Tab-separated table of C-alpha atoms in Angstrom:
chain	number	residue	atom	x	y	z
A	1	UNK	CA	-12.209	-46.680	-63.241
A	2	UNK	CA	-13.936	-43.136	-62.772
A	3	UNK	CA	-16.957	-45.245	-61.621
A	4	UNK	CA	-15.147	-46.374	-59.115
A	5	UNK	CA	-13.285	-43.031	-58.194
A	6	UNK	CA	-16.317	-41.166	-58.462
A	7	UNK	CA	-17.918	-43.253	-55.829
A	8	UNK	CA	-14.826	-43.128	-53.852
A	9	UNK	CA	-14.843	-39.893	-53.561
A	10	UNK	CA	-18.395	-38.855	-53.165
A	11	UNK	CA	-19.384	-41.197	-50.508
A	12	UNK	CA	-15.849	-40.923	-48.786
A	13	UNK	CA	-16.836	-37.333	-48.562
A	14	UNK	CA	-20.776	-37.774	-47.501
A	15	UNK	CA	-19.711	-40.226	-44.757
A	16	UNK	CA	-17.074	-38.176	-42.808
A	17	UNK	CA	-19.263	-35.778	-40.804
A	18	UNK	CA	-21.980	-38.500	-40.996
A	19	UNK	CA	-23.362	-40.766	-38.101
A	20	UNK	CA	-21.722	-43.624	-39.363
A	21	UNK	CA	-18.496	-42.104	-38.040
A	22	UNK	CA	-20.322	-41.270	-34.662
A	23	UNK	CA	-21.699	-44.690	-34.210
A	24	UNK	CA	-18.408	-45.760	-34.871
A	25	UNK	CA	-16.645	-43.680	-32.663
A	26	UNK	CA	-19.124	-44.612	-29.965
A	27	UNK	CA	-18.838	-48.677	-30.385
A	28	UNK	CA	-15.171	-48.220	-29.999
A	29	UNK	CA	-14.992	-46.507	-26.923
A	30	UNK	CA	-17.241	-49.659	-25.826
A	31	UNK	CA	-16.018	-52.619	-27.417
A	32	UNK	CA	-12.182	-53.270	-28.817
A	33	UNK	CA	-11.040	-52.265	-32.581
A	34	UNK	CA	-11.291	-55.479	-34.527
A	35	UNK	CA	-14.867	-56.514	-33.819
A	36	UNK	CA	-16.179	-53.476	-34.259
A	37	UNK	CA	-14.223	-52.819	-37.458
A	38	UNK	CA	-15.018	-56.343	-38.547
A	39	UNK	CA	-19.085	-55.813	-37.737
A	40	UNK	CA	-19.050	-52.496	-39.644
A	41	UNK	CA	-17.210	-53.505	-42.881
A	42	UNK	CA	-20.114	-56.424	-43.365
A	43	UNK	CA	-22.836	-53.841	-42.843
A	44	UNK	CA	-21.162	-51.803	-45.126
A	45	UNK	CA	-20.497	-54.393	-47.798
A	46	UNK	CA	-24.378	-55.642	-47.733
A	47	UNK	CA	-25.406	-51.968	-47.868
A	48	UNK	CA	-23.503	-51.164	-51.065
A	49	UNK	CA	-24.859	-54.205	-52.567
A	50	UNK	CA	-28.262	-53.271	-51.922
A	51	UNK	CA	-27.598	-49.676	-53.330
A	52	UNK	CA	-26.034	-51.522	-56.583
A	53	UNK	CA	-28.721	-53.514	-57.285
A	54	UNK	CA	-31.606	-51.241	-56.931
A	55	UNK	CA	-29.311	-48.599	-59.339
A	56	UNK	CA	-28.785	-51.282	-61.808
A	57	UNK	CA	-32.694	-51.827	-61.906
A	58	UNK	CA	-32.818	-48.490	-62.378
A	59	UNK	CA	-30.759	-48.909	-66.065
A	60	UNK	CA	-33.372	-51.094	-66.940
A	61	UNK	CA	-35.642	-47.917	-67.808
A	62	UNK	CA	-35.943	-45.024	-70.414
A	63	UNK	CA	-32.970	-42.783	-70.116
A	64	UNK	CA	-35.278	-40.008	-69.434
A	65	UNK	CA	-36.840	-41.742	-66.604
A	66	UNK	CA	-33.384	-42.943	-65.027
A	67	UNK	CA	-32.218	-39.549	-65.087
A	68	UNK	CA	-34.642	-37.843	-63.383
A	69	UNK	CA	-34.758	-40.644	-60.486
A	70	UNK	CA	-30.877	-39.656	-60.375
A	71	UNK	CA	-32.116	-36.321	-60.250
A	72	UNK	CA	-34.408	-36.968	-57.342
A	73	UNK	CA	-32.034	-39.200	-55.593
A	74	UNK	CA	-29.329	-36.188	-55.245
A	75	UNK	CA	-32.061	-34.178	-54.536
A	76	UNK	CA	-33.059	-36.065	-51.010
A	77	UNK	CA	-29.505	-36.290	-50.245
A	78	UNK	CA	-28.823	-32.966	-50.748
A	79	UNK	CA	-31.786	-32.193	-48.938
A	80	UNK	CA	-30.660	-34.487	-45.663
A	81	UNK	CA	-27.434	-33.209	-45.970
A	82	UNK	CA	-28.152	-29.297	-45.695
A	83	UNK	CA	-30.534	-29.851	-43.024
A	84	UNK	CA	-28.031	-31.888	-40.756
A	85	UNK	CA	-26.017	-28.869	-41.539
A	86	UNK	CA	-27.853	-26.347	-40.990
A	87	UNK	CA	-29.546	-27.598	-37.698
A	88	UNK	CA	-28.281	-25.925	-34.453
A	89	UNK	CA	-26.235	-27.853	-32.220
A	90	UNK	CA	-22.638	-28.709	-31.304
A	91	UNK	CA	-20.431	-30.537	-34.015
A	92	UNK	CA	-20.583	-33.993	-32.813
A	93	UNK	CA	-22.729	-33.675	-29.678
A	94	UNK	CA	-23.205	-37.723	-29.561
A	95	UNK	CA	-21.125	-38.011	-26.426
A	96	UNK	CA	-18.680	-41.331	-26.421
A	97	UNK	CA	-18.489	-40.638	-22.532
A	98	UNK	CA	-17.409	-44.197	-21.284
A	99	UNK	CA	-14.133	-44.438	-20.059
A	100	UNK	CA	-13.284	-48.052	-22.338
A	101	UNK	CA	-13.660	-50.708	-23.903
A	102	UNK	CA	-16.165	-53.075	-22.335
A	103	UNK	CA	-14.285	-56.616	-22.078
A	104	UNK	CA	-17.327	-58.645	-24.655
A	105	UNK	CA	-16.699	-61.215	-26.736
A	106	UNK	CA	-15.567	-60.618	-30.163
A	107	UNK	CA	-18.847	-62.515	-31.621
A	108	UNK	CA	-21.034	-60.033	-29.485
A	109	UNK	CA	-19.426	-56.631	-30.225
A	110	UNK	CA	-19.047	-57.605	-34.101
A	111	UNK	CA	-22.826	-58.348	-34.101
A	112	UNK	CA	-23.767	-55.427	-32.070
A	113	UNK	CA	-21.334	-53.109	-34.482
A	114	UNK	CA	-22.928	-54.712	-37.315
A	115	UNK	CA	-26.591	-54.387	-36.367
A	116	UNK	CA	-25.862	-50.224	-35.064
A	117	UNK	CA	-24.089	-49.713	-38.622
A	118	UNK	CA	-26.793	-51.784	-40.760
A	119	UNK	CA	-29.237	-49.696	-39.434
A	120	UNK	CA	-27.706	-46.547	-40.235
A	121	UNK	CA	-27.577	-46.787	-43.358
A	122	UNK	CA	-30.793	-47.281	-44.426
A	123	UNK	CA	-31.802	-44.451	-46.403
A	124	UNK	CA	-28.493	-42.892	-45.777
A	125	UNK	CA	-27.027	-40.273	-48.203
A	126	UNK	CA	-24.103	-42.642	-49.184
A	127	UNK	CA	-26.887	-45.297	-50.105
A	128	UNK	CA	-28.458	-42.982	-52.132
A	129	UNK	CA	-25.378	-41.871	-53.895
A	130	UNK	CA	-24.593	-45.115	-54.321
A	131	UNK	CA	-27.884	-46.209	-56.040
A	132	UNK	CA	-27.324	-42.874	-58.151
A	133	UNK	CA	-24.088	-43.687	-59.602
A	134	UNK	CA	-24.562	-47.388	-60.365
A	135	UNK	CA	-27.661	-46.013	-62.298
A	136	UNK	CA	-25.675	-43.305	-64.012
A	137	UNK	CA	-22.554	-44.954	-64.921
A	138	UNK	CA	-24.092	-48.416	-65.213
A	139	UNK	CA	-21.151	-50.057	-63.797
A	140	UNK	CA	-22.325	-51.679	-60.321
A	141	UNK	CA	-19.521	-53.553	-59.650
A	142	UNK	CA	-17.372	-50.718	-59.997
A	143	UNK	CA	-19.419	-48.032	-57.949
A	144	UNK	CA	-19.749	-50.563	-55.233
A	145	UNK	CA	-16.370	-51.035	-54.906
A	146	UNK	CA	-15.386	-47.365	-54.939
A	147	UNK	CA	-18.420	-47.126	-52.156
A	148	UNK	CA	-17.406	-49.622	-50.190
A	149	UNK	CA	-13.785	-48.887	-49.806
A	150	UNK	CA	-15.076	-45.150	-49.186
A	151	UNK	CA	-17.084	-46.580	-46.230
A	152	UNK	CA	-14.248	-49.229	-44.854
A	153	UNK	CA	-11.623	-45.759	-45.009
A	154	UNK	CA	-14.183	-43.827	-43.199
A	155	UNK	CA	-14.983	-47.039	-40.217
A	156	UNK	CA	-11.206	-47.304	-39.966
A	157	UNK	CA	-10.467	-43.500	-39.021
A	158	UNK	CA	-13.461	-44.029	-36.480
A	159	UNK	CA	-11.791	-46.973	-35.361
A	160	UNK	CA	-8.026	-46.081	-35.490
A	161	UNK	CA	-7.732	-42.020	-34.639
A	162	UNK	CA	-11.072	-42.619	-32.550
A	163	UNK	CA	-12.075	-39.300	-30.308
A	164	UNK	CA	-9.032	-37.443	-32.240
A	165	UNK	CA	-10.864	-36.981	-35.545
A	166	UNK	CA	-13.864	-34.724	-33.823
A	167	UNK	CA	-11.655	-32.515	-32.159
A	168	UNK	CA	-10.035	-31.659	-35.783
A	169	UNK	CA	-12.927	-32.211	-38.097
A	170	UNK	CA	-16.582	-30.052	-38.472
A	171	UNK	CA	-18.486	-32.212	-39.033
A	172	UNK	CA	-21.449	-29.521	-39.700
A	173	UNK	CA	-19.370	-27.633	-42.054
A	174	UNK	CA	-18.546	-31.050	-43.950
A	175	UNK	CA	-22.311	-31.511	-43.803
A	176	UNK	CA	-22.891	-28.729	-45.343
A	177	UNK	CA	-20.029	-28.968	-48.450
A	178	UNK	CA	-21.161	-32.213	-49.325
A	179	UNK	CA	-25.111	-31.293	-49.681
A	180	UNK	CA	-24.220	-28.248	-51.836
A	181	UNK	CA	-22.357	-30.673	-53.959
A	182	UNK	CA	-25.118	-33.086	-54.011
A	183	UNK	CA	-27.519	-30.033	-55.068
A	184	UNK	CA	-25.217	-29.428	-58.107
A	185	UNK	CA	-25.446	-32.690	-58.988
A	186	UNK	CA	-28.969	-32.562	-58.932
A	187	UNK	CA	-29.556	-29.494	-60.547
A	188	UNK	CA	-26.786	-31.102	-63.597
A	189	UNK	CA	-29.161	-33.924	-63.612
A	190	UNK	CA	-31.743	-31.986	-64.171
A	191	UNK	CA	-30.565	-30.452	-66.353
A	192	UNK	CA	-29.763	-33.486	-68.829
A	193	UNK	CA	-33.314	-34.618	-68.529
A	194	UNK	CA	-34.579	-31.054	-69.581
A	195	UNK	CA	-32.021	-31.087	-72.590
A	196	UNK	CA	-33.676	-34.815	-73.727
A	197	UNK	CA	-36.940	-33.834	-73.266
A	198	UNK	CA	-36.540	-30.907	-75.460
A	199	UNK	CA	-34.348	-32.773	-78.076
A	200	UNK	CA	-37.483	-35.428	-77.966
């Protein structure tokens, strides 16, 4: 269970200033709800199991080892995270400027909504927390849950408040929490593999 939560709660927080809830903004101002939602929540579910997987290969190695890939992992995401933050620009400058929804089938704008989302997420921060966590709690099923529900609650505020959210929410700030957090993370991580090297 605080697999699950942890990943919950983590990516949930990674993923609200991130571009998935841009791109997700966007494809609803262009195609209706449902599509999009649908097209996003099957990106998101492959995602997570991609992230699972390569953390459970991960348990397959020394301790030592695993730990400082976690390490490394938070690291980059930290890293990605802080310097999203820290760039200068508006809060959500990614303009959503069309005035609605363009009348496509639901095949097309699920497909388009899942090939935008897939592709965001490659290397994203919540895949990398992901991988991290199944490799640290060595409970993929569990993290991928947490991770995808995270993701699903984040694609359904795009969907459902929709150009609300980034008139209340900055995102740059949120940016900017969440890649300290991953830096502590890292640095406790770090930590653990410099207390087993010196017990070793």
């Amino acid at each position: 269970m605080w697999a699950l939560i942890s990943a919950f709660g983590l990516v949930l927080a990674v993923e609200l200033p991130d571009k998935t809830l841009v791109a997700t903004l966007v494809l609803t101002t262009r195609f209706r709800a449902w599509p999009v939602f649908a097209g996003v929540c099957v990106a998101f579910a492959i995602q997570c199991v991609i992230a699972v997987v390569f953390g459970s290969f991960l348990t397959l190695l020394p301790g030592s080892l695993v730990t400082g890939i976690v390490a490394t992992l938070f690291a980059v995401g930290a890293y990605m995270l802080l310097r999203e933050g820290f760039t200068p620009g508006v809060d959500g400058e990614e303009d959503a400027s069309r005035s609605g929804p363009t009348p496509v089938t639901f095949l097309r704008s699920a497909i388009t909504s899942f090939g935008v989302l897939f592709a965001a997420e490659w290397g994203d921060a919540s895949q990398l927390a992901t991988a991290s966590l199944a490799a640290k709690f060595g409970n993929p099923f569990a993290v991928g849950v947490g991770a995808f529900v995270a993701l699903v609650s984040v694609a359904g505020l795009a969907v459902f408040i929709g150009q609300k959210i980034r008139s209340r929410i900055r995102p740059k700030l949120i940016q900017r929490v969440a890649g300290f957090v991953f830096a502590g993370f890292a640095v406790f991580a770090a930590g653990e593999l410099l207390v087993s090297v010196l017990a070793g």
